[in-house]
Coordinates of C-alpha atoms and ligand atoms in Angstrom, one line a residue:
M1 CA -22.7 -23.6 -3.8
N2 CA -22.4 -20.9 -1.2
C3 CA -18.8 -19.6 -1.4
M4 CA -19.0 -17.3 1.7
T5 CA -20.1 -20.0 4.1
E6 CA -18.0 -22.9 3.0
T7 CA -15.7 -22.9 6.0
L8 CA -14.5 -25.9 7.9
E9 CA -15.2 -26.7 11.6
K10 CA -12.3 -25.0 13.4
S11 CA -12.4 -22.0 11.0
R12 CA -16.1 -21.7 11.8
E13 CA -15.3 -21.8 15.5
L14 CA -12.7 -19.1 15.2
L15 CA -15.0 -16.8 13.3
A16 CA -17.7 -17.3 15.9
K17 CA -15.3 -16.5 18.7
R18 CA -14.1 -13.5 16.8
K19 CA -17.7 -12.3 16.5
K20 CA -18.1 -12.7 20.3
F21 CA -15.0 -11.0 21.6
V22 CA -13.7 -8.7 18.8
P23 CA -15.5 -5.5 17.6
D24 CA -17.3 -6.1 14.3
A25 CA -15.8 -2.9 12.9
I26 CA -12.4 -4.5 12.6
G27 CA -12.9 -5.5 9.0
I28 CA -13.0 -9.1 7.6
F29 CA -11.6 -8.7 4.1
N30 CA -11.7 -12.4 3.5
P31 CA -13.5 -15.3 5.1
S32 CA -10.3 -17.4 5.6
T33 CA -8.4 -18.3 8.8
A34 CA -4.8 -18.9 9.5
S35 CA -2.7 -21.1 11.7
L36 CA 0.7 -21.0 10.0
A37 CA 2.3 -19.8 6.8
K38 CA 5.4 -20.3 4.7
G39 CA 6.4 -18.7 1.4
S40 CA 3.2 -17.9 -0.3
I41 CA 1.0 -20.5 1.4
I42 CA -1.2 -20.0 4.5
V43 CA -2.5 -23.1 6.3
D44 CA -5.9 -22.4 7.7
A45 CA -7.2 -23.5 11.1
D46 CA -8.5 -26.7 9.6
G47 CA -5.2 -27.6 7.9
K48 CA -6.3 -26.5 4.4
E49 CA -3.5 -24.9 2.3
M50 CA -4.4 -21.6 0.8
I51 CA -2.5 -19.7 -1.9
D52 CA -2.0 -16.2 -0.5
F53 CA -2.6 -13.3 -2.9
A54 CA -3.0 -10.8 -0.1
G55 CA 0.4 -11.0 1.5
G56 CA -0.9 -9.7 4.8
I57 CA -2.0 -6.6 2.9
G58 CA 1.4 -6.1 1.1
V59 CA 3.5 -7.0 4.1
V60 CA 5.3 -10.2 3.1
N61 CA 6.9 -9.3 -0.2
A62 CA 9.8 -11.6 0.9
G63 CA 7.3 -14.4 1.8
H64 CA 5.9 -15.7 5.0
C65 CA 8.4 -16.6 7.7
P66 CA 11.6 -16.4 5.7
K67 CA 14.2 -18.4 7.6
P68 CA 16.8 -15.6 7.9
V69 CA 14.2 -13.3 9.4
V70 CA 12.8 -16.0 11.7
D71 CA 16.4 -16.7 12.9
A72 CA 17.2 -13.0 13.4
I73 CA 14.0 -12.5 15.5
A74 CA 14.7 -15.5 17.7
E75 CA 18.4 -14.6 18.2
Q76 CA 17.6 -11.0 19.0
A77 CA 14.7 -11.9 21.3
A78 CA 17.1 -13.8 23.5
K79 CA 19.5 -10.8 23.7
L80 CA 17.5 -7.6 24.1
I81 CA 13.8 -7.2 23.4
H82 CA 13.4 -3.6 24.5
C83 CA 15.0 -0.8 26.3
S84 CA 13.6 2.2 24.3
F85 CA 15.9 4.1 21.9
N86 CA 15.1 7.2 23.9
V87 CA 16.7 5.6 27.0
A88 CA 19.7 3.7 25.6
T89 CA 21.2 3.8 22.1
Y90 CA 21.6 0.4 20.4
D91 CA 23.4 -0.4 17.2
L92 CA 20.5 -2.2 15.4
Y93 CA 18.5 1.0 15.1
L94 CA 21.6 2.7 13.6
Q95 CA 22.4 -0.2 11.3
L96 CA 18.8 -0.1 9.9
A97 CA 18.8 3.7 9.7
E98 CA 22.0 3.6 7.7
K99 CA 20.7 0.9 5.4
L100 CA 17.5 2.8 4.6
A101 CA 19.4 6.1 4.2
K102 CA 21.7 4.5 1.6
L103 CA 18.8 2.7 -0.2
F104 CA 16.7 5.8 -0.4
P105 CA 18.9 8.9 -0.4
H106 CA 16.8 12.1 -0.1
G107 CA 19.4 14.7 -1.2
D108 CA 22.9 15.1 0.1
Q109 CA 22.3 13.8 3.6
T110 CA 19.5 11.6 4.7
K111 CA 18.1 10.9 8.1
V112 CA 15.7 8.2 9.3
M113 CA 13.3 7.8 12.2
L114 CA 11.8 4.5 12.9
T115 CA 8.1 3.9 13.8
N116 CA 5.8 1.1 14.6
S117 CA 3.4 1.3 11.6
G118 CA 2.5 3.1 8.4
A119 CA 0.0 5.4 10.1
E120 CA 2.6 6.4 12.7
S121 CA 5.1 7.2 9.9
V122 CA 2.5 9.4 8.2
E123 CA 1.7 11.2 11.5
N124 CA 5.3 12.0 12.0
A125 CA 5.9 13.0 8.4
I126 CA 3.3 15.7 8.8
K127 CA 4.7 16.9 12.2
I128 CA 8.1 17.1 10.6
A129 CA 6.9 18.9 7.5
R130 CA 5.0 21.5 9.6
Q131 CA 8.0 22.2 11.8
A132 CA 10.4 22.4 8.8
T133 CA 8.2 24.9 6.9
G134 CA 6.4 26.7 9.8
R135 CA 3.3 26.3 7.7
P136 CA 0.0 24.6 8.7
A137 CA -1.7 23.2 5.6
V138 CA -1.4 19.8 4.1
I139 CA -2.8 18.7 0.7
C140 CA -3.9 15.2 0.1
Y141 CA -5.8 13.3 -2.6
E142 CA -9.2 11.7 -3.3
G143 CA -8.9 8.0 -3.0
A144 CA -5.9 8.3 -0.6
F145 CA -5.3 5.9 2.3
H146 CA -2.7 6.9 4.9
G147 CA -3.9 5.0 8.0
R148 CA -6.3 5.2 10.9
T149 CA -4.7 7.4 13.5
M150 CA -6.3 10.9 13.7
M151 CA -4.1 12.8 11.2
A152 CA -3.7 9.7 9.0
M153 CA -7.4 9.2 9.0
T154 CA -8.0 12.8 8.2
L155 CA -5.7 12.4 5.2
T156 CA -7.5 9.2 4.2
S157 CA -10.3 9.7 1.6
K158 CA -12.8 6.8 1.7
T159 CA -15.7 7.9 3.9
G160 CA -16.3 4.2 4.8
Y161 CA -13.0 4.3 6.7
K162 CA -13.9 7.4 8.8
T163 CA -17.6 8.1 9.1
G164 CA -18.5 9.2 12.7
C165 CA -14.8 9.5 13.8
G166 CA -14.5 13.2 13.4
P167 CA -13.9 16.1 14.0
F168 CA -10.8 15.6 12.0
A169 CA -7.5 17.4 12.1
P170 CA -7.7 21.0 10.7
E171 CA -5.8 22.4 7.8
V172 CA -6.1 19.3 5.6
Y173 CA -7.2 20.0 2.0
R174 CA -8.1 17.4 -0.6
I175 CA -7.6 17.6 -4.4
S176 CA -8.7 15.2 -7.1
F177 CA -6.3 12.4 -8.0
P178 CA -5.4 12.0 -11.7
D179 CA -7.7 9.0 -12.2
Y180 CA -7.1 8.2 -15.8
Y181 CA -9.5 5.3 -16.1
R182 CA -12.5 7.4 -15.1
Y183 CA -11.6 10.8 -16.3
G184 CA -8.9 10.5 -18.9
Q185 CA -11.0 9.3 -21.8
G186 CA -10.0 11.0 -25.1
L187 CA -6.8 12.4 -23.6
N188 CA -3.3 11.1 -23.5
L189 CA -1.6 10.8 -20.1
D190 CA 0.5 13.9 -20.6
E191 CA -2.5 16.1 -21.5
F192 CA -4.4 14.6 -18.6
S193 CA -1.5 15.4 -16.2
D194 CA -1.3 19.0 -17.4
I195 CA -5.0 19.5 -16.7
H196 CA -4.5 18.2 -13.1
L197 CA -1.4 20.3 -12.5
R198 CA -3.3 23.4 -13.7
E199 CA -6.1 22.5 -11.3
L200 CA -3.6 22.5 -8.5
E201 CA -2.3 25.9 -9.4
N202 CA -5.9 27.1 -9.4
F203 CA -6.4 25.4 -6.0
F204 CA -3.8 27.8 -4.6
Q205 CA -5.9 30.7 -5.7
S206 CA -9.4 29.2 -4.9
T207 CA -8.8 27.3 -1.6
V208 CA -5.5 27.6 0.1
P209 CA -2.5 29.8 -0.7
A210 CA 0.7 27.9 -1.6
E211 CA 2.6 29.9 1.0
Q212 CA 0.5 28.3 3.7
V213 CA 1.1 24.8 2.5
A214 CA 3.6 22.7 4.4
A215 CA 3.4 19.5 2.3
I216 CA 1.6 17.6 -0.3
I217 CA 1.3 13.8 0.4
I218 CA 0.8 11.3 -2.3
E219 CA 1.0 7.6 -2.9
P220 CA 2.8 6.9 -6.2
V221 CA 0.3 4.0 -6.6
Q222 CA -2.8 4.4 -4.5
G223 CA -3.1 1.2 -2.5
E224 CA -6.5 1.0 -0.8
G225 CA -7.7 3.5 -3.4
G226 CA -7.5 0.8 -6.1
F227 CA -4.0 0.7 -7.5
N228 CA -4.3 3.9 -9.4
V229 CA -0.9 4.8 -10.7
V230 CA 0.2 8.4 -10.7
P231 CA 1.1 9.5 -14.3
K232 CA 4.8 10.2 -14.7
K233 CA 4.3 13.7 -16.0
Y234 CA 2.0 14.5 -13.0
L235 CA 4.4 13.4 -10.3
E236 CA 7.3 15.1 -11.9
G237 CA 5.2 18.3 -12.4
L238 CA 4.1 18.0 -8.7
R239 CA 7.8 18.0 -7.7
A240 CA 8.3 21.2 -9.7
V241 CA 5.2 22.8 -8.1
C242 CA 6.5 22.0 -4.6
D243 CA 10.0 23.4 -5.5
R244 CA 8.6 26.6 -6.8
N245 CA 6.4 27.2 -3.7
G246 CA 8.6 25.9 -0.9
I247 CA 6.2 23.0 -0.3
L248 CA 7.6 19.6 0.9
L249 CA 6.7 16.6 -1.2
I250 CA 5.9 13.5 1.0
I251 CA 5.7 10.2 -0.9
D252 CA 3.8 7.5 1.0
E253 CA 5.5 4.2 0.1
V254 CA 3.9 2.1 2.8
Q255 CA 2.1 -0.2 0.4
S256 CA 4.2 0.3 -2.8
G257 CA 7.7 -0.1 -1.2
F258 CA 10.4 -2.8 -1.1
G259 CA 10.2 -4.4 -4.5
R260 CA 6.4 -4.5 -4.9
T261 CA 6.5 -2.3 -8.1
G262 CA 9.8 -3.9 -9.3
K263 CA 11.9 -1.2 -7.6
W264 CA 12.8 -0.6 -4.0
A265 CA 10.6 2.5 -4.1
A266 CA 7.8 3.2 -6.5
Y267 CA 9.0 6.8 -6.8
Q268 CA 12.2 5.4 -8.4
H269 CA 10.0 4.8 -11.5
Y270 CA 9.8 8.6 -11.8
D271 CA 12.5 11.3 -12.0
V272 CA 11.5 12.5 -8.6
T273 CA 13.1 12.5 -5.1
P274 CA 10.7 13.2 -2.2
D275 CA 11.7 15.5 0.7
I276 CA 10.1 13.0 3.1
S277 CA 8.9 9.4 2.5
T278 CA 6.9 7.1 4.7
W279 CA 7.4 3.3 5.0
A280 CA 6.2 0.2 6.9
K281 CA 4.6 -3.1 5.8
S282 CA 7.2 -5.2 3.9
M283 CA 10.2 -3.7 5.6
G284 CA 9.7 -6.0 8.6
S285 CA 8.2 -9.2 7.1
G286 CA 5.3 -8.7 9.4
M287 CA 7.0 -7.3 12.5
P288 CA 5.5 -3.9 13.4
I289 CA 8.1 -1.5 12.0
G290 CA 8.0 1.6 9.8
A291 CA 10.2 4.5 8.9
V292 CA 10.1 8.2 8.0
I293 CA 13.0 9.0 5.7
G294 CA 13.9 12.6 4.8
K295 CA 16.4 15.2 3.9
A296 CA 18.6 15.8 7.0
S297 CA 17.8 19.5 7.0
V298 CA 14.1 18.8 7.0
M299 CA 14.3 16.0 9.6
D300 CA 16.5 18.1 11.9
S301 CA 14.1 21.0 12.0
C302 CA 12.0 19.3 14.6
K303 CA 12.1 20.5 18.2
P304 CA 13.4 18.0 20.8
S305 CA 10.8 15.4 21.9
T306 CA 8.2 16.3 19.3
I307 CA 8.9 13.0 17.5
G308 CA 9.7 9.5 19.0
G309 CA 8.0 7.1 21.3
T310 CA 8.4 4.1 23.6
Y311 CA 8.6 1.3 21.1
P312 CA 9.6 2.6 17.7
G313 CA 12.5 0.7 16.2
N314 CA 12.6 -1.8 19.0
P315 CA 15.6 -4.2 18.7
V316 CA 13.6 -7.3 17.7
C317 CA 11.8 -5.4 14.9
C318 CA 15.1 -3.8 13.8
A319 CA 16.7 -7.3 13.6
A320 CA 13.7 -8.5 11.6
S321 CA 13.9 -5.6 9.2
I322 CA 17.7 -5.8 8.7
A323 CA 17.4 -9.5 7.9
T324 CA 14.4 -8.8 5.6
L325 CA 16.4 -6.2 3.6
D326 CA 19.4 -8.4 3.4
Y327 CA 17.3 -11.3 2.3
M328 CA 15.5 -9.2 -0.3
N329 CA 18.8 -8.1 -1.7
E330 CA 19.9 -11.8 -1.9
L331 CA 16.6 -12.7 -3.7
N332 CA 16.9 -9.7 -6.0
I333 CA 13.4 -8.7 -4.9
N334 CA 13.0 -6.1 -7.6
A335 CA 13.5 -8.7 -10.4
L336 CA 10.9 -10.9 -8.6
G337 CA 8.5 -7.9 -8.6
V338 CA 8.9 -7.4 -12.3
R339 CA 8.5 -11.2 -13.0
V340 CA 5.3 -11.5 -10.9
G341 CA 4.0 -8.3 -12.3
N342 CA 4.5 -9.3 -15.9
M343 CA 2.8 -12.7 -15.4
V344 CA -0.2 -11.2 -13.6
R345 CA -0.6 -8.3 -16.1
E346 CA -0.6 -10.8 -19.0
R347 CA -3.2 -13.0 -17.4
F348 CA -5.4 -10.0 -16.3
N349 CA -5.3 -8.5 -19.8
D350 CA -6.3 -11.9 -21.2
M351 CA -9.2 -12.1 -18.7
K352 CA -10.3 -8.6 -19.7
K353 CA -10.7 -9.8 -23.2
K354 CA -12.9 -12.6 -21.9
F355 CA -15.0 -10.9 -19.3
S356 CA -16.8 -7.6 -20.0
A357 CA -17.2 -7.1 -16.3
I358 CA -13.5 -6.3 -16.1
G359 CA -13.4 -2.6 -17.0
D360 CA -9.7 -1.9 -16.4
V361 CA -6.5 -3.7 -15.7
R362 CA -3.8 -1.5 -14.1
G363 CA -0.8 -1.3 -11.8
L364 CA 2.9 -1.0 -11.6
G365 CA 5.2 -4.0 -11.3
A366 CA 3.5 -6.6 -9.1
M367 CA 1.1 -4.1 -7.7
M368 CA -1.6 -5.2 -10.2
A369 CA -5.4 -5.0 -10.1
F370 CA -8.5 -5.2 -12.2
E371 CA -11.7 -3.2 -11.7
L372 CA -15.1 -4.8 -11.9
V373 CA -17.9 -2.6 -13.4
K374 CA -21.4 -3.0 -14.8
N375 CA -22.2 -2.3 -18.5
K376 CA -18.5 -1.5 -19.2
D377 CA -19.1 1.8 -17.5
P378 CA -16.3 3.1 -15.2
F379 CA -19.0 4.9 -13.2
Q380 CA -20.9 1.7 -12.4
P381 CA -18.7 -0.2 -9.9
D382 CA -19.7 -3.8 -9.3
A383 CA -18.8 -4.4 -5.6
A384 CA -21.2 -7.3 -5.3
L385 CA -19.4 -9.3 -8.0
C386 CA -16.1 -8.5 -6.4
K387 CA -17.3 -9.8 -3.0
K388 CA -18.7 -13.0 -4.6
L389 CA -15.4 -13.5 -6.4
I390 CA -13.4 -13.2 -3.2
G391 CA -15.7 -15.7 -1.6
Y392 CA -15.4 -18.1 -4.6
C393 CA -11.7 -17.9 -4.5
A394 CA -11.6 -18.6 -0.7
S395 CA -13.7 -21.7 -1.2
K396 CA -11.2 -22.9 -3.9
G397 CA -8.1 -22.3 -1.8
L398 CA -7.1 -18.7 -2.8
I399 CA -6.9 -15.7 -0.5
V400 CA -7.4 -12.5 -2.4
I401 CA -8.7 -9.0 -1.3
N402 CA -10.4 -6.0 -2.8
A403 CA -9.6 -2.3 -2.9
G404 CA -11.1 0.9 -4.2
L405 CA -13.5 3.6 -3.0
H406 CA -16.3 1.3 -4.0
G407 CA -14.7 -2.0 -3.1
N408 CA -15.0 -3.3 -6.7
I409 CA -11.3 -3.8 -7.4
I410 CA -9.4 -7.1 -7.1
R411 CA -5.8 -6.4 -6.1
I412 CA -2.8 -8.7 -6.1
L413 CA -0.3 -8.4 -3.2
S414 CA 1.1 -11.9 -3.3
P415 CA 4.5 -12.6 -1.8
L416 CA 7.0 -11.8 -4.6
V417 CA 8.7 -15.2 -3.9
I418 CA 5.6 -17.0 -5.1
E419 CA 6.4 -20.0 -7.4
E420 CA 5.2 -19.7 -11.0
N421 CA 2.9 -22.7 -10.7
L422 CA 1.2 -21.4 -7.6
L423 CA 0.8 -17.9 -9.1
H424 CA -0.9 -19.5 -12.2
K425 CA -3.0 -21.8 -10.0
G426 CA -4.3 -18.7 -8.1
L427 CA -4.9 -16.8 -11.3
D428 CA -6.7 -19.9 -12.7
I429 CA -9.0 -19.8 -9.7
I430 CA -9.8 -16.1 -10.3
E431 CA -10.5 -16.8 -14.0
E432 CA -12.7 -19.8 -13.2
G433 CA -14.5 -17.7 -10.6
M434 CA -15.1 -15.0 -13.2
A435 CA -16.5 -17.5 -15.6
Y436 CA -18.7 -19.1 -13.0
L437 CA -20.0 -15.9 -11.5
T438 CA -20.6 -14.0 -14.8
K439 CA -21.8 -17.1 -16.6
S440 CA -20.7 -15.3 -19.8
P441 CA -17.0 -15.8 -20.4
A442 CA -17.1 -14.2 -23.9
I443 CA -17.6 -10.5 -24.4
Ligands
PLP501 C1 -0.2 3.9 1.6 C2 -0.5 3.6 3.0 N1 -0.2 4.4 4.0 C3 -0.4 4.2 5.3 C4 -1.0 3.0 5.6 C5 -1.2 2.7 7.1 O1 -0.4 1.7 7.5 P1 -0.7 0.9 8.9 O2 -1.8 0.0 8.6 O3 0.6 0.1 9.1 O4 -0.9 1.9 9.9 C6 -1.4 2.1 4.7 C7 -2.0 0.8 5.1 O5 -2.6 0.1 4.3 C8 -1.1 2.3 3.3 O6 -1.5 1.5 2.3

């Protein structure tokens, strides 16, 4: 059986047309196609139903095409699609800003600017932090992913995402992420965190003085980097380092937000409030909308017209986002995140016992992943097996995608509304794939 080529006729046509008219560089993370979707099922171009464990890369936490969101989009499209918030003020933008400020208070008073995407949120967060502090430098992490616009790409770590695109933005400094699976052996998480915090203090002496640093940007759970969870002591220590040095802490919640980790924000698992946070993905159920949320004093330090744009927070996207947040509230999205996360974690831990190729199972809430390695060695990533597994799953009716600097990590970003039987069916496919591809189920 050749998993990667087992596509049906219309799907094959679509992929051929894609090859002809769309640049190859726009990644194909999965060989599947799509014609329509509902809940956690995508119907491909040939009418085949696929269980969706990718969720449009973490965008449809509330499921595909939820009725309240579809209705809100249709209703708003008939009333006002666009006028630009810079030109005429409309209430939907304000309603959404108020909702987000109340959901994610950043200190006494919180302000919100809307954007079109995660990368745009990150770009603006950096502009805001620089203006608020009057400092140029930004610190980011190995394994980080913050988007593909120029500053966001500069902050992004994986060379595969950026080779040949430079020169990149100046005054960006990268430090190592507290990657416990690879480097934490023999230490407990607190000791490991202390070592990394000491390294940061040293970095201020060796590389960039703290008083020149505007912001440190971090994902509480690295998304594209492979679902590496920031240790609690580290993030709380980082907050203290920022406070001591007048540095702003930017938390990037683009992938981890809106119930994915079992809380509205992943940072709510920690005793930490960011100065600025960045959002997108699941807040619009697939409509292009994002947000920068921050302390009012920080957000208001920007000079006129240095932030904004033609489309950000357009009325249809705002309507979709408001309906999404209301629907998530009704669903109790965080409880769904916990439920899905517990089920996936249990199954993955079980698979880890069966397959020696699974070196690590990790995640927070329903942001769960396992890492494939050779010879049980964290430093021997098995990207080839990961690719084959994704192909196997696609041929059996499951869409799943990888992550990680080496592309050797299977990550789950299924809609959180997924029914238990579908979740287990998808997990069964992964387990069968592992057995088939490794041919040695037992360790
Ligand atoms: C943590 C994080 N930040 C930023 C981005 C960029 O978002 P977008 O693709 O909407 O520009 C992503 C996208 O995957 C992300 O995971």
